[in-house]
XYZ file of C-alpha atoms in Angstrom:
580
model
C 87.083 65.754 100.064
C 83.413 65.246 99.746
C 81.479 61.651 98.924
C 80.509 63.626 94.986
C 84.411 64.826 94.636
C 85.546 61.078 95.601
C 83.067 59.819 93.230
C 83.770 62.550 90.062
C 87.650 61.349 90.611
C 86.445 57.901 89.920
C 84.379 58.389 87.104
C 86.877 61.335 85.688
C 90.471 59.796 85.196
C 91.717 63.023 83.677
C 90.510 64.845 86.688
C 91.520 62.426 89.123
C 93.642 63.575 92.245
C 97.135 61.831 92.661
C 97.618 61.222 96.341
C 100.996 60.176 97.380
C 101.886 57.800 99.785
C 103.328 58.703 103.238
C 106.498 57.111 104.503
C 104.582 54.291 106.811
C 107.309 55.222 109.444
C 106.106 59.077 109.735
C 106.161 59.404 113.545
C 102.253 61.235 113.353
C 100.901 58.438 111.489
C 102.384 55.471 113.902
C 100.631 57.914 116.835
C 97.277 57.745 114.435
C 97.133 53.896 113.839
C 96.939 52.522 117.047
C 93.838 54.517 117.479
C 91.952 54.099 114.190
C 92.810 50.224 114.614
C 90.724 50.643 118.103
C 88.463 52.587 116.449
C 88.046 49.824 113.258
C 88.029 47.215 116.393
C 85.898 48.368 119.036
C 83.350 51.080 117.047
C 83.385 49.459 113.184
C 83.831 53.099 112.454
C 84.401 53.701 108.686
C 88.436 54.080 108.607
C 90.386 50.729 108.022
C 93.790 50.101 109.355
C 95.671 51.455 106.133
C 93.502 54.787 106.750
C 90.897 54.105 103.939
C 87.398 55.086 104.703
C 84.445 52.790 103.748
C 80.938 54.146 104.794
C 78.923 51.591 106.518
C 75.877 52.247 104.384
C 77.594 51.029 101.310
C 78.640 48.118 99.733
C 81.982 48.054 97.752
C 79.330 47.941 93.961
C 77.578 51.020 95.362
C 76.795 53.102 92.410
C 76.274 57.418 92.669
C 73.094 58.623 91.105
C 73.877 62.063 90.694
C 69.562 62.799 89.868
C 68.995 61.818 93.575
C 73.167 62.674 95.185
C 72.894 58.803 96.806
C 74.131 55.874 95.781
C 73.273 52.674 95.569
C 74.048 49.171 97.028
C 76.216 48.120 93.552
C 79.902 50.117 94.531
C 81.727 50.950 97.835
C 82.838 54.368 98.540
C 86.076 54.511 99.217
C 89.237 57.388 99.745
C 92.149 58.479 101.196
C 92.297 60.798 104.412
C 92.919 64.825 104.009
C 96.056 65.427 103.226
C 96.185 67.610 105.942
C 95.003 65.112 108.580
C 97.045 62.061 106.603
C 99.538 63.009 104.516
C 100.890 60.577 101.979
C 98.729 57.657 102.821
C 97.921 55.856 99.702
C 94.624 54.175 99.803
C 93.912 50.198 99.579
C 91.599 48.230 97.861
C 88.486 48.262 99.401
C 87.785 45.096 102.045
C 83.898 44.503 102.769
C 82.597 44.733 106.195
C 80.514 42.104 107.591
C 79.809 44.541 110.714
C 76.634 45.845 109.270
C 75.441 41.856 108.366
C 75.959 40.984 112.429
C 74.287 44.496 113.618
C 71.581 43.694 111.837
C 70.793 40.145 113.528
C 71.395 41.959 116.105
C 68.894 44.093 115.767
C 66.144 41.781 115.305
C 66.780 39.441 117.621
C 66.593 42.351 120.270
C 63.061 43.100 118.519
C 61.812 39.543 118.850
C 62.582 39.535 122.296
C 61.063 43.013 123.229
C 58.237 41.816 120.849
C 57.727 38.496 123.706
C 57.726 40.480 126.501
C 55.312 43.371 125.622
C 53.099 40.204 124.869
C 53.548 38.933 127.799
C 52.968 41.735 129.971
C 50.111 42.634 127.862
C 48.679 38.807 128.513
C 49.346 38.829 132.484
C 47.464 41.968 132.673
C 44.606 40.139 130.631
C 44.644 36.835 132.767
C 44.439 39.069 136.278
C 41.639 41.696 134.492
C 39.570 38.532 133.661
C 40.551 36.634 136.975
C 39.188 39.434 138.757
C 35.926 39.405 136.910
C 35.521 35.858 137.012
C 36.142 35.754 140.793
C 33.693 39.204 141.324
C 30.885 37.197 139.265
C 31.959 33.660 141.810
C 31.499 36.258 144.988
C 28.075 37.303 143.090
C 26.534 33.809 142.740
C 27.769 33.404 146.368
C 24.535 35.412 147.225
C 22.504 34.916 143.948
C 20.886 32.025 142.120
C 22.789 30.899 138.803
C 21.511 32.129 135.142
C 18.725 29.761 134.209
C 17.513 28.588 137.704
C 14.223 27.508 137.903
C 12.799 27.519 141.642
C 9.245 25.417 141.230
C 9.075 26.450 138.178
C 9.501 30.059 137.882
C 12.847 31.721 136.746
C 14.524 32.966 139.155
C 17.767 33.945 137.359
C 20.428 36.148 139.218
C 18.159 36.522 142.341
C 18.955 36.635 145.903
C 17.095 34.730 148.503
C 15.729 37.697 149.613
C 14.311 38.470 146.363
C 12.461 34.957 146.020
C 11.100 35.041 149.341
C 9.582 38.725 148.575
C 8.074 36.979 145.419
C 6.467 34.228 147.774
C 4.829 36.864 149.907
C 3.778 38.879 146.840
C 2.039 35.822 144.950
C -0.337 35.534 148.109
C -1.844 38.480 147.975
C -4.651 38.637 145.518
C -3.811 34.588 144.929
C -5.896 33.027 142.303
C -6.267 29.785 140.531
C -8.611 29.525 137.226
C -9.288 25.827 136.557
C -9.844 25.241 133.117
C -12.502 22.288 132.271
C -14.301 20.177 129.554
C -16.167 21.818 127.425
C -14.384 25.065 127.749
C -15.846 25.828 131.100
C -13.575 26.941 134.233
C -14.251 27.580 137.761
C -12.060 29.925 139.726
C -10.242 29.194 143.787
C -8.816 32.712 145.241
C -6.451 32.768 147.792
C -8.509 34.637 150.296
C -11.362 32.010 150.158
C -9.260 28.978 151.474
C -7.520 31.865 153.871
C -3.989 31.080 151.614
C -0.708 32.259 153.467
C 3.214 31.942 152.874
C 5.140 30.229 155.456
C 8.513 31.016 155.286
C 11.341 28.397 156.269
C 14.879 27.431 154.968
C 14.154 25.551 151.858
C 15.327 28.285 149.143
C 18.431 29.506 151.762
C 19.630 25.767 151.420
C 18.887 25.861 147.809
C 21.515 28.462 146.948
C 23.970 26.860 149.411
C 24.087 24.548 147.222
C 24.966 25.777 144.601
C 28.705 26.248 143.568
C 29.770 29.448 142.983
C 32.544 29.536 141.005
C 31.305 27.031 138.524
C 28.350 29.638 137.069
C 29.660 29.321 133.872
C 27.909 26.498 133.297
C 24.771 27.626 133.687
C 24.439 29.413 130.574
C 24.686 26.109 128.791
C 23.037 23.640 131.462
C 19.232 24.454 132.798
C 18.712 24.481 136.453
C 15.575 23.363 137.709
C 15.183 23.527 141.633
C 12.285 22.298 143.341
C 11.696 23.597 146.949
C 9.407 23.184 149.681
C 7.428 26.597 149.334
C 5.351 26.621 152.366
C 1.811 27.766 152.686
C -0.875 27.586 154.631
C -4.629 27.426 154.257
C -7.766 26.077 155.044
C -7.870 21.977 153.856
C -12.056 22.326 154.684
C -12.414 25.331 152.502
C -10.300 23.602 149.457
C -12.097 20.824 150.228
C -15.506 22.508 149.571
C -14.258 24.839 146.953
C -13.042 21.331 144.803
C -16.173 19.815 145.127
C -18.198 22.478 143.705
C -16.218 22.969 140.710
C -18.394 21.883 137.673
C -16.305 19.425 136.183
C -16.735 17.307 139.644
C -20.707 17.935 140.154
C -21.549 16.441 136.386
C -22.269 13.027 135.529
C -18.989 11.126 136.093
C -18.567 9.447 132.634
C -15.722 6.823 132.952
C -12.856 6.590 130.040
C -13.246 3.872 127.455
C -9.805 2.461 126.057
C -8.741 2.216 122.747
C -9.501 -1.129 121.131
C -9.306 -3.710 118.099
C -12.971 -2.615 116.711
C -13.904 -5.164 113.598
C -14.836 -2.424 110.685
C -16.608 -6.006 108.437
C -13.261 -6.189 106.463
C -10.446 -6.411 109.295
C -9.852 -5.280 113.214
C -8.612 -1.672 113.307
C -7.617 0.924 116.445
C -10.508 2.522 117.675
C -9.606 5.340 119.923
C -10.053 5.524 123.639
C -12.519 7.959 125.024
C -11.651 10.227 127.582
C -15.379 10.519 129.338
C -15.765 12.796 132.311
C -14.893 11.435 135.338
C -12.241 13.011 137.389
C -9.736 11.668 138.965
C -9.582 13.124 142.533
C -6.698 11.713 143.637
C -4.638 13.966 140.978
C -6.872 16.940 140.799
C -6.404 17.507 144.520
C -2.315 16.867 144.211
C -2.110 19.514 141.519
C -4.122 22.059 142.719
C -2.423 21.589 145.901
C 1.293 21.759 143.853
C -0.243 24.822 141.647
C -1.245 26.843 144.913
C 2.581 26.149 146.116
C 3.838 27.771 143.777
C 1.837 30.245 142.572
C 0.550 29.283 139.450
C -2.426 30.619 138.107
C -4.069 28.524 135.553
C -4.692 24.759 135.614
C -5.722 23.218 132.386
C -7.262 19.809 134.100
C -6.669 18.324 130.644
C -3.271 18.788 130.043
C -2.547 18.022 133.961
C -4.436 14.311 133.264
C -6.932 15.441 136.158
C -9.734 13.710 133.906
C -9.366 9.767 134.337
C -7.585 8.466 131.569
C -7.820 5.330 129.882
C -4.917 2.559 130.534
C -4.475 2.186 126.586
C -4.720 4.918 123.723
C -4.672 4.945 119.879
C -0.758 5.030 119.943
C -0.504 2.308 122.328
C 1.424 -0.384 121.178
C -0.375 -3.411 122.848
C -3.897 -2.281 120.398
C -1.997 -2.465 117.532
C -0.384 -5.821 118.252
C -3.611 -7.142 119.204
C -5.639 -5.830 116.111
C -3.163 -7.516 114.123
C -3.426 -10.859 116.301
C -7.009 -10.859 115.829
C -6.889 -10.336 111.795
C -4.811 -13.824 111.811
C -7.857 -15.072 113.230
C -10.283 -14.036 110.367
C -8.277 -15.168 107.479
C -10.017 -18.574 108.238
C -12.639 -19.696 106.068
C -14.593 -22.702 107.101
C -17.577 -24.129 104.532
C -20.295 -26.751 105.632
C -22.233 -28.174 102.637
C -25.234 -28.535 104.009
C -28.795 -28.429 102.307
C -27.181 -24.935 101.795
C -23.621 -24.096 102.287
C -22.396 -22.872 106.062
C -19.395 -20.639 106.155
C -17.786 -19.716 109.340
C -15.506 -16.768 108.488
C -14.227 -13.279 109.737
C -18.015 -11.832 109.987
C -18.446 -15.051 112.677
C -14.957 -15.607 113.967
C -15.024 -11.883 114.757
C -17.760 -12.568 117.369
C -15.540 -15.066 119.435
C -12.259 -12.404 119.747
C -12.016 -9.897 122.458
C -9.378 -8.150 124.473
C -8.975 -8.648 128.184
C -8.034 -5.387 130.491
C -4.390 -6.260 129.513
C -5.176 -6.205 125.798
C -4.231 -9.340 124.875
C -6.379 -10.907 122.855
C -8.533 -13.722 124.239
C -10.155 -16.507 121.593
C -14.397 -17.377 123.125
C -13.244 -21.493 122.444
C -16.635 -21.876 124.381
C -18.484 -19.684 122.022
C -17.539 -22.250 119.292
C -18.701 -25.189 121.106
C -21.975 -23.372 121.698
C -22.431 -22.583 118.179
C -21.655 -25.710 116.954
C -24.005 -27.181 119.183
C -26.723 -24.804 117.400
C -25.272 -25.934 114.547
C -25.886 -29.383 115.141
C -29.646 -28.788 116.487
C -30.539 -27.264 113.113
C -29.030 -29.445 110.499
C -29.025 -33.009 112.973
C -31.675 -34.808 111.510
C -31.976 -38.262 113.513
C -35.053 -38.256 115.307
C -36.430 -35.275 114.184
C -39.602 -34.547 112.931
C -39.852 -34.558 109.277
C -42.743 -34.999 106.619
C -43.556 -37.638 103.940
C -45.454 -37.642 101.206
C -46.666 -41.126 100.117
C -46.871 -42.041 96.973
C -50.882 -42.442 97.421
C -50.411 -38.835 98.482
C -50.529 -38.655 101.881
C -48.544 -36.191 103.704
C -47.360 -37.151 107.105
C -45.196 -36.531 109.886
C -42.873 -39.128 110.930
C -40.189 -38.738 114.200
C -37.915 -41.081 116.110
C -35.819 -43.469 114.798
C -31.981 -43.571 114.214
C -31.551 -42.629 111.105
C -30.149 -39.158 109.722
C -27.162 -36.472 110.563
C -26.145 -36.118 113.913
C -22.832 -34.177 113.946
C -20.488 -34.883 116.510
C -20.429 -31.313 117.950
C -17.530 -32.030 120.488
C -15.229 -33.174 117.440
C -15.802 -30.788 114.924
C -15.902 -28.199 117.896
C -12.204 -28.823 118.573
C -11.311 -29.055 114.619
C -13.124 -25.913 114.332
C -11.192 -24.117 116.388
C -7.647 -25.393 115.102
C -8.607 -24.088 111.342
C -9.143 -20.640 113.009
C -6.107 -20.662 114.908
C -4.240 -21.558 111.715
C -5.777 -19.555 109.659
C -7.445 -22.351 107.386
C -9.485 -21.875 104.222
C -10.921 -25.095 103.451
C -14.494 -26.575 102.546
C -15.441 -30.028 104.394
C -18.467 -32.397 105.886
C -18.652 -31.959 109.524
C -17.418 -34.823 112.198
C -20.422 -36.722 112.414
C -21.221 -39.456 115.105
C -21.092 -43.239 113.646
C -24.245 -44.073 111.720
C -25.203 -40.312 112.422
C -25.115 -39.737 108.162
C -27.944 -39.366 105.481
C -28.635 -39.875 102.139
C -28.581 -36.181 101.606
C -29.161 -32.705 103.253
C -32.762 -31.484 103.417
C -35.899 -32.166 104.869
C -36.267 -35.835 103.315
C -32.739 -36.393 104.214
C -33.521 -40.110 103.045
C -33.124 -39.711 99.606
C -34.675 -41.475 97.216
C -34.298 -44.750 97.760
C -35.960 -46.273 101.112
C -38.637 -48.660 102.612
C -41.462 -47.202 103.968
C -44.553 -48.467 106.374
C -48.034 -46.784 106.522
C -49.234 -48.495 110.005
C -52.646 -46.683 109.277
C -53.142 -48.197 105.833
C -50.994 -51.550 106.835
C -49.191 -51.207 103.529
C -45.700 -50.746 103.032
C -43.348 -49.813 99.579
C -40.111 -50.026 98.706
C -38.821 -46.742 96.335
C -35.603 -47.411 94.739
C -34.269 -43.580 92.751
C -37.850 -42.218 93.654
C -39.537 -45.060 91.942
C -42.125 -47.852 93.709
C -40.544 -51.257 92.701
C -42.520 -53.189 95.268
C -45.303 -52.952 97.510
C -47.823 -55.033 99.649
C -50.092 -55.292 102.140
C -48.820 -55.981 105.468
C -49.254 -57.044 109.602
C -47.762 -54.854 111.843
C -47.722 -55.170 115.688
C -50.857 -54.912 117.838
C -51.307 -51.367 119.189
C -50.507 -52.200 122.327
C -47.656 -51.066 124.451
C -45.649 -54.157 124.317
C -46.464 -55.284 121.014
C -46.734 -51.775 119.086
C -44.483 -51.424 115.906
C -42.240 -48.068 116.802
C -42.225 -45.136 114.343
C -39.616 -43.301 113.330
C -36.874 -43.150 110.276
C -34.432 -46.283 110.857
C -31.703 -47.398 109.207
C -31.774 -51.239 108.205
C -29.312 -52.952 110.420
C -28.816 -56.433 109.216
C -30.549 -58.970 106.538
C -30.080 -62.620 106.690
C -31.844 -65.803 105.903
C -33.243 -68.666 108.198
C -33.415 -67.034 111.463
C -35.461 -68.404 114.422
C -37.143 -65.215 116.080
C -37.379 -65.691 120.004
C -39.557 -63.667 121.778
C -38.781 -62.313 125.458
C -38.743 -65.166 128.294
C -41.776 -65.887 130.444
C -41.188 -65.413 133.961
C -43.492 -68.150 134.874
C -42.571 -70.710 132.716
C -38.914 -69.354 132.110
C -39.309 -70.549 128.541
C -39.433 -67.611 125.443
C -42.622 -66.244 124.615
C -42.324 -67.644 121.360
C -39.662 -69.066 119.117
C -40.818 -68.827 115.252
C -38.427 -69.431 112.541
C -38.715 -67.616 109.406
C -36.696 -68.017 106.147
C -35.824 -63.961 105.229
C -35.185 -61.838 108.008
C -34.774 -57.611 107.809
C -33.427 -56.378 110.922
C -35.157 -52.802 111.605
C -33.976 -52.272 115.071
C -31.740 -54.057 117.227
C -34.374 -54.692 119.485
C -35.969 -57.267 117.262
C -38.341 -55.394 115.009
C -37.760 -56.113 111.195
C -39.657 -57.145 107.836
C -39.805 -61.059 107.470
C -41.942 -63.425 105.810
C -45.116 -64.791 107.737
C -46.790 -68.433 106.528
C -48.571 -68.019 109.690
C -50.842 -65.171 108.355
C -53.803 -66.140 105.968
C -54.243 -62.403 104.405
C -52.836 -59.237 105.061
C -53.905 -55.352 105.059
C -56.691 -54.140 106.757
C -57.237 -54.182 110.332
C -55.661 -57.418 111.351
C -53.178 -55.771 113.209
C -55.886 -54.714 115.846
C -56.607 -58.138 116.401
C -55.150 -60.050 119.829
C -53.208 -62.760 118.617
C -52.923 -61.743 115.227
C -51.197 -58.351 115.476
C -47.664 -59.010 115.902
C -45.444 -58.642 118.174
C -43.873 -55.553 116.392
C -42.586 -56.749 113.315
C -43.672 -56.092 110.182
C -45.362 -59.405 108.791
C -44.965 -60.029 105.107
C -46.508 -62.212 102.222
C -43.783 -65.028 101.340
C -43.164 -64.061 98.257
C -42.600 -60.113 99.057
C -40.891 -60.607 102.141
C -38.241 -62.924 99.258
C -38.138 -60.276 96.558
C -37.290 -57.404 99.178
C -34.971 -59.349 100.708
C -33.467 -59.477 97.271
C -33.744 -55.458 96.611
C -32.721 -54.163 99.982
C -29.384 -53.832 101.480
C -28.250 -52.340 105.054
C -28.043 -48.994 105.882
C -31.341 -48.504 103.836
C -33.337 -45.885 105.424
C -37.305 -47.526 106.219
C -39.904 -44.987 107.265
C -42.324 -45.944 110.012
C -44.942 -43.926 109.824
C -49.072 -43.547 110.649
């Protein structure tokens, strides 16, 4: 019975075929069991034990489409044997195989594994195809320079020794070297002039000896630079000659100036260096030595620092730090008040800093001093020459004396330099020597108050805030040596009351030349001139002075009753004018 008839039966009860069942002792049917049991056991062929067939592509809800005569997964086929091969054999309920569940584990486990070893085999015979090629390339670079090899400079990549050595020879013939210059000039060295020839030895041989073969992987991610002794010979006279007539060497040899702190009137900036001209031999000769080696044919003398170069440039760090040093220094501001006001700041200061060849900045302490000490001739005073104007209006000149500004250079010298260091702004007097002040700054640095002594008219007044308040006729000494009254612009030293004067001691006699006391006593110097009262004089003015025994001794001889009412006006420190 066919799969459709089976399946009709089952969905055609009225049609359905009755199938009896055989006597399970038949004596066929005990010869058939044995073998369909094997057969169920040892095959999982279709037949069960009770002589039911189930067909292994079905499941027991395997459902017939009769559109396509197949059936699907939902119902299980199932029937009794021919009634001619099984007689009376009355079919089971159908059991469901798990045969087909295992086969088909089965099945893909086998695939998995036949899977791993085609991909295996297929990756041995990738490993050895690659092995060999890595080990043909090794043999290769056994012979040949790596990828990326640079042999003094030129690329040599993949080359034998053979092959670099028949470059050497080639680069000699027709050998020349253009030397590129200032000022786009050039002079040109051939080969054939300095009698240039390759010498061949076992520099490049050793070279690729080196060099490990089976590690040439790594040159296509690592550069190889190889310098080697390329040997050549030619004639050191002829170079000689042929570098000394090359135009950058014959011109003036300008040297390089270095970049420096250069004061611009506001602050220090970097002024750059200046190459110049000179040459540097020393180099020039190694590289065109280096550049015949190996075969180069332009040298740019610039770019090779053949020119002498200066030991500091504009990027140099040492210019900077020393242009800044140096604008610390002119942030001081110093200001004299003088007749007119003296300011020492960056336009001054700036001529004291400098660099030495190391660049550090160096501070001219001794071009203070020397300043100061011009400073000090032009606004010291004290015993210069200066002019008066009496008040009969006579203009004279009057030097000497001790009074005015004398500034006391070494002090203020050394406080000078400490307000530049620190950076000071500040106004102030100058250091000035003891007594070394003035009334005031200026040509009549006496102000207006002082004592003064015509020795020409033998009159004397006494101003007091540029007014006369007293004057008289007066003795001064005889003009003689010993005896003359000095000139000059003193200050008054001392005044006191009932002094005896004592004049210098006799030799002879060992006794004072005089000893004359005198009731108001002006000390002028301290070597005993001064205004005092004189009883001892009948008049005054006039000539007197010129008189032996009447001039005095150098003082300035005074009516009584003046020589008491100055007294009473005058006070020390006054400046008194000696003049003719």
């Amino acid at each position: 019975m066919s799969k459709r008839e089976i399946h009709e039966q089952e969905h055609n009860p009225d049609e359905q075929v009755n199938v009896q069942e055989s006597p399970a002792d038949t004596p066929e049917m005990e010869e058939n069991l044995p073998d369909l049991e094997a057969e169920a056991d040892g095959e999982d062929e279709a037949f069960d034990v009770d002589g039911s067939y189930e067909d292994e592509a079905f499941d027991e809800d395997d459902v017939y489409d009769e559109e396509t005569d197949s059936y699907d997964e939902d119902d299980t086929l199932y029937m009794s044997l021919d009634e001619e091969e099984k007689p009376q054999v009355k079919t089971k309920a159908p059991k469901k195989k798990k045969g087909r569940k295992k086969r088909r584990k089965r099945a893909a486990v086998a695939k998995k594994k036949t899977d791993k070893k085609k991909g295996l085999i297929i990756a041995g015979v990738t490993v050895g195809v690659l092995a060999a090629v890595y080990v043909g390339i090794s043999v290769f670079f056994m012979s040949h320079f790596y990828i990326n090899t640079e042999i003094n400079g030129h690329n040599f990549s993949a080359k034998s020794v053979k092959d670099v050595e028949e470059y050497m020879k080639d680069q000699v013939k027709g050998y020349t070297l253009t030397v590129l210059e200032k000022e786009d000039k050039s002079d040109t060295i051939k080969g054939e002039d300095i009698s240039l020839a390759y010498v061949e030895n076992d520099d490049v041989k050793n070279a690729i000896k080196k060099q490990n073969a089976f590690l040439w992987p790594s040159a296509f991610f690592v550069k190889s630079s190889t310098q080697v002794t390329i040997e050549v010979s030619y004639d050191k006279e002829a170079l000689e000659e042929q570098i000394n007539n090359l135009q950058s060497v014959k011109v003036e040899q300008i040297p390089p100036t270095n970049a420096y702190p250069k004061f611009d009137g506001t602050q220090y900036v970097v002024e750059p260096e200046v190459t110049g001209t000179a040459v540097d031999m020393d180099m020039l000769h190694e590289k065109i030595a280096q550049y015949i080696r190996e075969f180069k044919s332009e040298l740019n003398m610039e770019e090779e620092r053949c020119y002498a170069l200066p030991k500091f440039t504009a990027e140099s760090k040492e210019v900077q730090a020393a242009c800044d040093s140096m604008n610390q220094y002119i942030k001081a501001s110093i200001t004299y008040p003088m007749d007119e006001n003296v300011v020492v700041d960056k336009n001054l200061i700036s001529t004291w800093l400098t660099v030495d060849e190391s660049m550090n900045v160096v501070f001219n302490e001794n071009g203070v001093r020397e300043w100061m000490a011009s400073f000090g001739d032009q606004y010291d005073t004290m015993g210069a020459a200066r002019t008066i104007t009496t008040p009969w209006g006579k203009t004279a000149e009057v030097s000497g004396g001790d009074y005015g500004w004398s500034i006391d250079e070494e002090t203020e010298s050394a406080a000078l330099i400490n307000s530049i260091k620190n950076g000071e702004v500040v106004t102030r007097e100058p250091a000035y020597y003891i007594g070394g002040t003035a009334a005031s700054h200026g040509p009549q640095d006496w102000g207006t108050t002082y004592a003064e002594v015509d020795l020409s008219a033998q009159h004397m007044w006494y101003i007091q805030d540029g007014a006369v308040v007293l004057e008289t006729d007066v003795v001064t000494g005889e003009p003689i040596p010993a005896k003359e009254t000095p000139t000059g612009v003193y200050a008054l030293k001392e005044t006191t009351m009932h002094e005896v004067l004592v004049g210098e001691i006799v030799p002879e006699t060992g006794e004072p030349e005089y000893r004359t006391p005198v009731d108001y006593w002006m000390r002028i110097t301290w070597s005993g001139v001064g205004f005092h009262d004189a009883t001892w004089q009948s008049t005054f003015g006039g000539t007197l002075n010129q008189i032996p025994g009447v001039g005095s001794h150098g003082c300035i001889n005074m009516p009584y009753d003046q020589a008491a009412a100055l007294y009473n006006m005058i006070s020390t420190g006054t400046p008194v004018i000696i003049h003719y």
